[in-house]
Amino acid sequence: MKKLFIKTYGCQMNAYDSARMAALLAPIGYGVSPTVQDADLVILNTCHIREKAVEKVYSQLGRLRKMKEARASAGDEMLVAVAGCVAQAEGREILTRAPGVDMLVGPQSYHRLPEMIAKVSRERGHALETDFPALEKFDALPAATGDAGVSAFLTVQEGCDKFCSFCVVPYTRGPEHSRGPAGILAEARALCARGAREITLLGQNVNAYRGQGDDGRTWSLAELIAALADIKELARIRYTTSHPRDMDDSLIEAHGNIEKLMPFLHLPVQSGSDTVLADMNRQHSADDYRRIIARIRKARPDIALSSDFIVGHPGESDADFEATMALVREIGFAQSFSFKYSPRPGTPAAGARKQISESVKSERLAALQALLMQQQDDANRASIGSVRAVLFEKLGREPGQLVGRTPQLQPVHAAAPASLISQIRDVRLEILTSNSLGGRLTQRESALA
Ligand code: 5AD
Ligand code: SF4
């Protein structure tokens, strides 16, 4: 068995892709190894969304080159592949900057990895495989095998046609493409058969899902979720990540009508200023976002909200930033991600004249993050004393403890027997620690356990 080491950067989509690549390489003799030192093949599955992430990849490639040379002088070979969005976006640039790289494989071409590895080993040249048509990808990958985990991810959509001014995704992941519902439902059933109780549907623009049914009809995400809800073993459904413009009536209604659809929504707004939103080409205003949130809260009052924010987009004034702070104060987020704007070569915002200084970006980010952290803390504190249905996922750090999540995605630890893994139980939330809520099975539940 040859040893494969995969390092994953970035989003959940990448984590999912890494698992699929491992499954794909198993038949040609590669088993996943936890250490890089003795690996025969190293795959860096990269993320291009922020500049820092790309630089991390280059410094990792520098270290790998040294390891590779050491191995070569011992008569041993280590192949290095760069996969994911950096491979797609930087292309041949990587081969110039990081000469130790043997293969580049873009997100559309993972199914060709075995062939590429075979070729590279044969000829010891550079294989380039980043321009493959999107459609073949899903069907050509074999299904992953083994334990699916209690909470599994399932990619249903890829790519983006929105072209936000700051973002590389439309260039690296290509146009929006949805998988057909039949394949998704089959995969969901297979995941449940392998132990999954919760499935998170993934896509860069997952709520833009438009899948072609075998009957020729186009399915919306709401219809897909409704069909998934009919799978008996599946207890919880989530989806991420969404664009406000695609939050249509049927999906909002689904939050009110489909019990298995969990009360949590990650809906990035990026900014609270209409000027910045227009510059970002977001195609919605701050008030559009407010209206969508109001409708979702009407459909599902206990929903927890999450968002992404960017500070320091070119041209962002103090007043624009204040508008973001005001929107955050008004809406209240249970969880969030916030970033300093980082110029990505080739995107419109990178060429804009009014770039914001690093020190202003840092100040704004600190102020925004303090507010968002406070809101997250408040949301968690407000749930203390309440009873929540927790889906236990795995053993906790302390003996006799399990960890799981509430419907609102809050992490919870509680004393509970391992037999409750993959079960949903009522837990009374008691304390807030730095990254989790501590709780106790309700008396009724402990009597049953
Ligand atoms: N600079 C900073 N943040 C970015 N994001 C995407 N591109 C950039 C960029 N150039 C953030 C957005 C997006 C999240 C996944 O990453 O907030 O929603
Ligand atoms: Fe990037 Fe905008 Fe598409 Fe999200 S919607 S992936 S931020 S272009």
Coordinates of C-alpha atoms and ligand atoms in Angstrom, one line a residue:
M1 CA 0.0 0.0 0.0
K2 CA 1.4 3.4 -0.9
K3 CA 0.9 6.3 1.5
L4 CA -1.3 9.3 0.7
F5 CA -1.2 12.5 2.8
I6 CA -3.9 15.1 2.0
K7 CA -3.8 18.5 3.6
T8 CA -7.1 20.4 3.3
Y9 CA -7.4 24.2 3.3
G10 CA -10.5 26.3 3.3
C11 CA -14.1 25.4 3.1
Q12 CA -16.2 22.3 3.8
M13 CA -16.5 21.7 0.1
N14 CA -12.8 21.1 0.1
A15 CA -13.0 18.7 3.0
Y16 CA -15.6 16.8 1.1
D17 CA -13.5 16.8 -2.0
S18 CA -10.5 15.5 -0.1
A19 CA -12.5 12.6 1.2
R20 CA -13.6 11.8 -2.4
M21 CA -10.0 12.0 -3.7
A22 CA -8.9 9.6 -1.0
A23 CA -11.7 7.2 -2.1
L24 CA -10.7 7.6 -5.7
L25 CA -7.1 6.8 -5.1
A26 CA -7.7 3.7 -2.9
P27 CA -8.3 1.4 -5.9
I28 CA -4.9 2.3 -7.3
G29 CA -3.2 1.4 -4.1
Y30 CA -3.1 4.6 -2.0
G31 CA -4.1 4.5 1.7
V32 CA -4.4 7.7 3.7
S33 CA -1.6 8.3 6.1
P34 CA -1.7 10.8 9.0
T35 CA 1.9 12.0 8.5
V36 CA 3.6 13.8 5.6
Q37 CA 7.1 12.6 6.2
D38 CA 6.8 9.1 4.8
A39 CA 4.1 9.9 2.2
D40 CA 4.4 8.7 -1.4
L41 CA 1.9 11.2 -2.6
V42 CA 1.1 14.5 -1.0
I43 CA -2.0 16.4 -2.1
L44 CA -2.5 20.0 -1.0
N45 CA -6.2 20.6 -1.5
T46 CA -6.1 24.4 -1.6
C47 CA -8.3 27.4 -1.1
H48 CA -7.8 30.6 -3.0
I49 CA -10.5 32.8 -1.4
R50 CA -8.1 35.0 0.6
E51 CA -4.5 35.9 -0.2
K52 CA -3.2 34.6 3.1
A53 CA -4.4 31.1 2.2
V54 CA -2.5 31.2 -1.1
E55 CA 0.7 32.3 0.7
K56 CA 0.3 29.4 3.2
V57 CA 0.2 27.0 0.3
Y58 CA 3.4 28.4 -1.2
S59 CA 5.3 28.2 2.1
Q60 CA 4.0 24.6 2.6
L61 CA 5.3 23.8 -1.0
G62 CA 8.7 25.2 0.0
R63 CA 8.9 22.8 3.0
L64 CA 7.7 19.9 0.8
R65 CA 10.4 20.6 -1.8
K66 CA 13.0 20.0 0.9
M67 CA 11.4 16.8 2.1
K68 CA 11.1 15.6 -1.5
E69 CA 14.9 16.3 -2.1
A70 CA 15.8 14.4 1.0
R71 CA 13.7 11.5 0.0
A72 CA 15.2 11.5 -3.5
S73 CA 18.7 11.4 -2.2
A74 CA 17.6 8.3 -0.2
G75 CA 16.4 6.8 -3.5
D76 CA 12.8 7.4 -2.7
E77 CA 10.1 9.3 -4.5
M78 CA 7.5 11.7 -3.1
L79 CA 4.9 13.0 -5.5
V80 CA 3.4 16.4 -4.8
A81 CA 0.0 17.4 -6.2
V82 CA -1.7 20.8 -5.8
A83 CA -5.5 20.4 -6.0
G84 CA -8.4 22.9 -5.5
C85 CA -8.9 26.5 -6.3
V86 CA -5.2 27.6 -6.1
A87 CA -4.4 25.0 -8.8
Q88 CA -7.2 26.3 -10.9
A89 CA -6.4 30.0 -10.5
E90 CA -2.6 30.1 -10.5
G91 CA -2.1 27.3 -13.1
R92 CA 1.4 27.3 -14.4
E93 CA 2.5 30.1 -12.1
I94 CA 2.7 27.4 -9.4
L95 CA 5.2 25.3 -11.4
T96 CA 7.4 28.4 -11.8
R97 CA 7.2 29.4 -8.1
A98 CA 7.2 25.9 -6.7
P99 CA 9.3 23.6 -8.8
G100 CA 8.7 20.6 -6.6
V101 CA 5.1 20.3 -7.8
D102 CA 4.4 17.3 -10.0
M103 CA 0.7 17.7 -10.7
L104 CA -1.9 20.4 -10.8
V105 CA -5.5 19.3 -10.6
G106 CA -8.4 21.8 -10.7
P107 CA -11.7 21.2 -8.9
Q108 CA -13.4 19.9 -12.1
S109 CA -10.8 17.2 -12.7
Y110 CA -10.5 15.1 -9.6
H111 CA -11.8 12.0 -11.4
R112 CA -8.7 12.1 -13.6
L113 CA -6.3 12.0 -10.7
P114 CA -5.5 8.3 -11.0
E115 CA -4.7 8.7 -14.7
M116 CA -2.5 11.7 -13.9
I117 CA -0.6 9.9 -11.3
A118 CA -0.1 7.0 -13.6
K119 CA 1.2 9.3 -16.3
V120 CA 3.5 11.3 -14.0
S121 CA 5.0 8.2 -12.5
R122 CA 5.6 6.9 -16.1
E123 CA 7.1 10.0 -17.6
R124 CA 8.2 12.2 -14.7
G125 CA 7.0 15.3 -16.5
H126 CA 4.5 17.9 -15.4
A127 CA 0.8 17.1 -15.9
L128 CA -1.6 19.9 -16.1
E129 CA -5.2 19.1 -15.7
T130 CA -7.2 22.2 -14.7
D131 CA -9.6 22.8 -17.6
F132 CA -12.0 19.9 -17.6
P133 CA -15.7 20.4 -18.3
A134 CA -17.7 20.6 -15.1
L135 CA -20.5 18.2 -15.9
E136 CA -18.5 15.0 -15.8
K137 CA -17.2 15.5 -12.3
F138 CA -19.9 14.3 -10.0
D139 CA -20.8 11.2 -11.9
A140 CA -17.2 10.0 -12.4
L141 CA -16.3 10.0 -8.7
P142 CA -16.9 6.8 -6.9
A143 CA -19.0 7.0 -3.7
A144 CA -17.0 7.2 -0.5
T145 CA -17.2 4.1 1.6
G146 CA -16.9 3.3 5.3
D147 CA -18.5 5.1 8.3
A148 CA -20.2 8.2 7.1
G149 CA -20.2 9.9 10.5
V150 CA -23.3 11.0 12.2
S151 CA -23.2 14.4 10.5
A152 CA -22.3 14.1 6.8
F153 CA -21.8 16.6 4.0
L154 CA -23.3 16.1 0.5
T155 CA -22.3 18.4 -2.4
V156 CA -25.4 19.2 -4.5
Q157 CA -24.3 22.3 -6.3
E158 CA -21.0 23.9 -7.4
G159 CA -19.8 27.1 -8.9
C160 CA -21.2 30.6 -8.9
D161 CA -22.5 33.1 -11.5
K162 CA -22.8 36.1 -9.2
F163 CA -19.4 37.6 -9.8
C164 CA -19.1 39.6 -6.5
S165 CA -16.3 42.1 -7.2
F166 CA -14.0 40.7 -4.6
C167 CA -14.4 37.0 -5.2
V168 CA -12.4 34.4 -7.1
V169 CA -15.0 31.6 -6.9
P170 CA -16.8 32.3 -10.3
Y171 CA -13.4 32.1 -12.0
T172 CA -12.0 29.1 -10.1
R173 CA -15.1 26.9 -9.6
G174 CA -16.8 27.9 -12.8
P175 CA -20.5 28.5 -13.6
E176 CA -23.3 27.3 -11.3
H177 CA -24.0 23.6 -11.8
S178 CA -26.5 21.5 -9.9
R179 CA -26.5 17.7 -9.6
G180 CA -29.7 15.9 -10.5
P181 CA -32.0 15.0 -7.6
A182 CA -32.0 11.3 -8.3
G183 CA -28.2 10.9 -7.7
I184 CA -28.4 13.1 -4.6
L185 CA -31.3 11.1 -3.0
A186 CA -29.4 7.9 -3.7
E187 CA -26.3 9.3 -2.1
A188 CA -28.3 10.5 0.9
R189 CA -29.8 7.1 1.4
A190 CA -26.4 5.5 1.2
L191 CA -25.0 8.0 3.7
C192 CA -27.9 7.1 6.1
A193 CA -27.2 3.4 5.6
R194 CA -23.7 4.1 6.7
G195 CA -24.8 5.8 9.9
A196 CA -25.5 9.5 9.0
R197 CA -28.4 11.1 10.8
E198 CA -27.8 14.6 9.7
I199 CA -26.9 15.8 6.2
T200 CA -25.6 19.3 5.3
L201 CA -26.2 20.1 1.6
L202 CA -23.2 21.9 0.2
G203 CA -22.7 24.3 -2.6
Q204 CA -21.0 27.7 -3.2
N205 CA -24.5 29.0 -4.0
V206 CA -26.6 26.1 -2.7
N207 CA -29.9 28.0 -2.6
A208 CA -29.5 28.6 -6.4
Y209 CA -29.9 24.9 -6.7
R210 CA -31.8 23.9 -9.9
G211 CA -31.5 20.2 -10.4
Q212 CA -32.7 18.4 -13.6
G213 CA -35.1 15.6 -12.5
D214 CA -35.3 12.4 -14.6
D215 CA -38.8 13.6 -15.5
G216 CA -37.3 16.6 -17.1
R217 CA -38.6 18.9 -14.4
T218 CA -36.3 21.4 -12.6
W219 CA -36.2 20.9 -8.9
S220 CA -35.6 23.8 -6.4
L221 CA -33.7 23.4 -3.2
A222 CA -37.0 23.4 -1.3
E223 CA -38.2 20.5 -3.3
L224 CA -35.0 18.6 -2.8
I225 CA -35.1 19.2 0.9
A226 CA -38.7 18.0 1.0
A227 CA -37.8 14.8 -0.8
L228 CA -34.8 14.2 1.6
A229 CA -37.1 14.7 4.5
D230 CA -38.9 11.6 3.4
I231 CA -35.9 9.4 4.2
K232 CA -36.8 7.9 7.5
E233 CA -33.4 7.5 9.0
L234 CA -32.5 11.1 8.2
A235 CA -33.3 13.3 11.2
R236 CA -31.7 16.6 10.3
I237 CA -31.1 18.6 7.2
R238 CA -29.0 21.7 6.8
Y239 CA -27.6 23.6 3.8
T240 CA -24.8 26.1 3.2
T241 CA -23.9 28.6 1.8
S242 CA -26.5 30.8 0.4
H243 CA -26.9 34.1 -1.5
P244 CA -29.7 36.5 -0.4
R245 CA -31.0 36.9 -4.0
D246 CA -31.8 33.2 -4.2
M247 CA -33.7 33.0 -0.9
D248 CA -37.0 32.4 -2.7
D249 CA -40.5 32.0 -1.2
S250 CA -40.5 28.2 -1.4
L251 CA -37.3 27.9 0.6
I252 CA -38.5 30.4 3.2
E253 CA -41.7 28.4 3.5
A254 CA -39.7 25.2 3.8
H255 CA -38.1 26.6 7.0
G256 CA -41.7 26.9 8.4
N257 CA -43.0 23.6 7.1
I258 CA -40.3 21.0 7.1
E259 CA -39.5 19.9 10.6
K260 CA -36.3 18.2 9.7
L261 CA -34.9 21.4 8.2
M262 CA -32.9 22.8 11.1
P263 CA -33.5 26.4 12.4
F264 CA -30.1 27.7 11.3
L265 CA -29.3 29.8 8.3
H266 CA -25.9 31.0 7.0
L267 CA -26.8 33.9 4.8
P268 CA -23.8 36.1 4.0
V269 CA -24.5 39.8 3.7
Q270 CA -20.9 41.1 3.5
S271 CA -21.8 44.7 4.2
G272 CA -24.6 46.9 5.6
S273 CA -23.9 49.8 3.3
D274 CA -25.8 50.1 0.0
T275 CA -22.9 51.9 -1.6
V276 CA -20.5 49.1 -0.7
L277 CA -23.1 46.4 -1.6
A278 CA -23.4 48.0 -5.1
D279 CA -19.6 48.2 -5.5
M280 CA -19.5 44.6 -4.5
N281 CA -22.0 43.7 -7.2
R282 CA -24.0 41.9 -4.6
Q283 CA -27.3 42.6 -6.4
H284 CA -29.2 43.3 -3.2
S285 CA -29.5 46.2 -0.8
A286 CA -29.3 46.2 3.0
D287 CA -33.1 46.6 3.2
D288 CA -33.5 43.6 0.9
Y289 CA -31.5 41.6 3.4
R290 CA -33.6 43.0 6.3
R291 CA -36.8 42.0 4.6
I292 CA -35.6 38.5 3.8
I293 CA -34.6 38.0 7.5
A294 CA -37.9 39.3 8.7
R295 CA -39.8 36.8 6.5
I296 CA -37.5 33.9 7.6
R297 CA -38.0 34.8 11.2
K298 CA -41.8 34.9 10.6
A299 CA -41.7 31.4 9.1
R300 CA -39.3 30.0 11.8
P301 CA -39.1 32.3 14.9
D302 CA -36.4 30.2 16.6
I303 CA -34.0 30.4 13.7
A304 CA -30.3 31.2 14.4
L305 CA -28.7 33.4 11.9
S306 CA -25.1 33.4 10.6
S307 CA -23.3 35.6 8.1
D308 CA -20.0 36.5 6.4
F309 CA -18.7 40.1 6.5
I310 CA -15.9 41.8 4.7
V311 CA -14.4 45.1 6.0
G312 CA -12.3 47.4 4.0
H313 CA -13.7 46.7 0.5
P314 CA -12.3 49.4 -1.8
G315 CA -14.0 52.7 -1.2
E316 CA -15.6 51.7 2.2
S317 CA -15.9 55.0 4.2
D318 CA -16.3 55.3 8.0
A319 CA -20.1 55.8 7.4
D320 CA -20.3 52.7 5.3
F321 CA -18.6 50.7 8.0
E322 CA -21.0 52.2 10.6
A323 CA -23.9 51.0 8.4
T324 CA -22.5 47.4 8.7
M325 CA -22.3 47.8 12.5
A326 CA -25.9 49.1 12.6
L327 CA -27.2 46.2 10.5
V328 CA -25.4 43.7 12.8
R329 CA -26.9 45.4 15.9
E330 CA -30.3 45.4 14.4
I331 CA -30.4 41.8 13.2
G332 CA -28.3 39.9 15.8
F333 CA -26.2 37.0 14.6
A334 CA -25.7 33.7 16.5
Q335 CA -22.5 33.0 14.7
S336 CA -20.5 34.7 11.9
F337 CA -17.3 34.9 9.9
S338 CA -15.6 38.3 9.2
F339 CA -12.6 39.1 7.1
K340 CA -10.5 42.0 6.0
Y341 CA -10.8 42.6 2.3
S342 CA -7.9 41.0 0.5
P343 CA -7.4 41.8 -3.2
R344 CA -7.5 38.7 -5.4
P345 CA -5.7 39.2 -8.7
G346 CA -8.0 39.2 -11.7
T347 CA -11.1 40.3 -9.7
P348 CA -12.6 43.8 -10.4
A349 CA -12.1 45.0 -6.8
A350 CA -8.4 44.3 -6.9
G351 CA -8.0 46.9 -9.6
A352 CA -10.1 49.6 -7.8
R353 CA -8.3 52.8 -7.0
K354 CA -9.6 53.5 -3.5
Q355 CA -7.9 50.6 -1.6
I356 CA -8.3 50.9 2.2
S357 CA -5.2 50.9 4.4
E358 CA -4.2 47.9 6.4
S359 CA -4.5 49.8 9.7
V360 CA -8.1 51.0 9.0
K361 CA -9.0 47.4 7.9
S362 CA -7.6 46.1 11.2
E363 CA -9.4 48.6 13.3
R364 CA -12.7 48.0 11.6
L365 CA -12.3 44.2 11.8
A366 CA -11.6 44.4 15.6
A367 CA -14.6 46.5 16.2
L368 CA -16.9 44.3 14.1
Q369 CA -15.6 41.1 15.6
A370 CA -16.0 42.4 19.2
L371 CA -19.7 43.1 18.4
L372 CA -20.2 39.7 16.7
M373 CA -18.5 37.8 19.5
Q374 CA -20.7 39.6 22.0
Q375 CA -23.8 38.6 20.0
Q376 CA -22.7 35.0 19.8
D377 CA -22.0 35.0 23.5
D378 CA -25.4 36.6 24.2
A379 CA -27.2 34.0 22.0
N380 CA -25.5 31.1 23.8
R381 CA -26.0 32.6 27.2
A382 CA -29.7 33.2 26.5
S383 CA -30.1 29.4 25.8
I384 CA -28.7 28.5 29.2
G385 CA -31.5 26.9 31.3
S386 CA -33.4 25.8 28.3
V387 CA -33.8 22.2 27.0
R388 CA -32.5 21.5 23.5
A389 CA -32.6 18.4 21.3
V390 CA -29.0 17.5 20.9
L391 CA -27.8 15.1 18.2
F392 CA -24.8 13.3 19.7
E393 CA -22.0 13.0 17.2
K394 CA -19.0 11.5 19.0
L395 CA -17.1 11.0 22.2
G396 CA -16.1 14.2 24.0
R397 CA -12.7 15.1 25.3
E398 CA -13.5 14.0 28.9
P399 CA -14.2 10.4 29.7
G400 CA -17.9 9.6 29.8
Q401 CA -18.8 12.7 27.8
L402 CA -20.4 13.0 24.4
V403 CA -20.5 16.0 22.1
G404 CA -23.2 17.0 19.7
R405 CA -25.2 20.0 18.4
T406 CA -28.5 21.7 19.1
P407 CA -30.9 22.4 16.2
Q408 CA -29.3 25.9 16.1
L409 CA -25.9 24.3 15.5
Q410 CA -24.5 25.2 19.0
P411 CA -21.9 22.7 20.1
V412 CA -22.8 20.9 23.3
H413 CA -21.0 18.5 25.6
A414 CA -22.8 16.4 28.2
A415 CA -22.2 13.3 30.3
A416 CA -23.9 10.5 28.4
P417 CA -23.2 6.8 27.5
A418 CA -21.5 6.1 24.1
S419 CA -24.7 4.2 23.2
L420 CA -26.3 7.6 22.6
I421 CA -24.0 8.5 19.7
S422 CA -26.2 9.1 16.6
Q423 CA -29.2 9.6 18.9
I424 CA -31.1 12.8 19.6
R425 CA -31.8 13.5 23.3
D426 CA -33.1 16.4 25.4
V427 CA -30.3 18.2 27.1
R428 CA -30.7 21.0 29.7
L429 CA -28.0 23.6 28.9
E430 CA -26.2 24.7 32.0
I431 CA -22.9 26.5 31.4
L432 CA -21.0 28.3 28.6
T433 CA -17.3 27.4 28.2
S434 CA -15.1 29.1 25.7
N435 CA -16.2 27.0 22.7
S436 CA -19.1 24.8 23.8
L437 CA -22.2 24.7 26.0
G438 CA -22.2 22.2 28.8
G439 CA -25.4 20.4 29.6
R440 CA -27.1 17.5 31.3
L441 CA -29.5 14.9 30.0
T442 CA -32.9 15.7 31.3
Q443 CA -34.1 13.4 34.1
R444 CA -36.4 11.6 31.7
E445 CA -33.6 11.0 29.3
S446 CA -31.1 9.8 31.9
A447 CA -33.7 7.4 33.2
L448 CA -34.1 6.0 29.7
A449 CA -30.4 6.0 28.8
Ligands
5AD1 N1 -11.3 39.2 0.7 C1 -11.9 39.0 2.0 N2 -12.9 38.1 2.2 C2 -13.3 37.4 1.1 N3 -14.3 36.5 1.0 C3 -14.3 36.1 -0.3 N4 -13.4 36.7 -1.0 C4 -12.8 37.6 -0.2 C5 -11.8 38.5 -0.3 N5 -11.2 38.8 -1.5 C6 -15.1 36.0 2.1 C7 -16.6 36.4 1.9 C8 -17.2 35.1 1.5 C9 -16.4 34.1 2.4 C10 -16.5 32.7 2.0 O1 -15.1 34.6 2.2 O2 -17.1 37.0 3.0 O3 -18.6 35.0 1.9
SF4_2 FE1 -18.1 34.6 -4.4 FE2 -20.3 36.2 -4.5 FE3 -20.4 33.8 -5.6 FE4 -20.3 34.0 -3.0 S1 -21.9 34.7 -4.3 S2 -19.1 32.6 -4.2 S3 -19.0 35.7 -2.6 S4 -19.1 35.5 -6.2

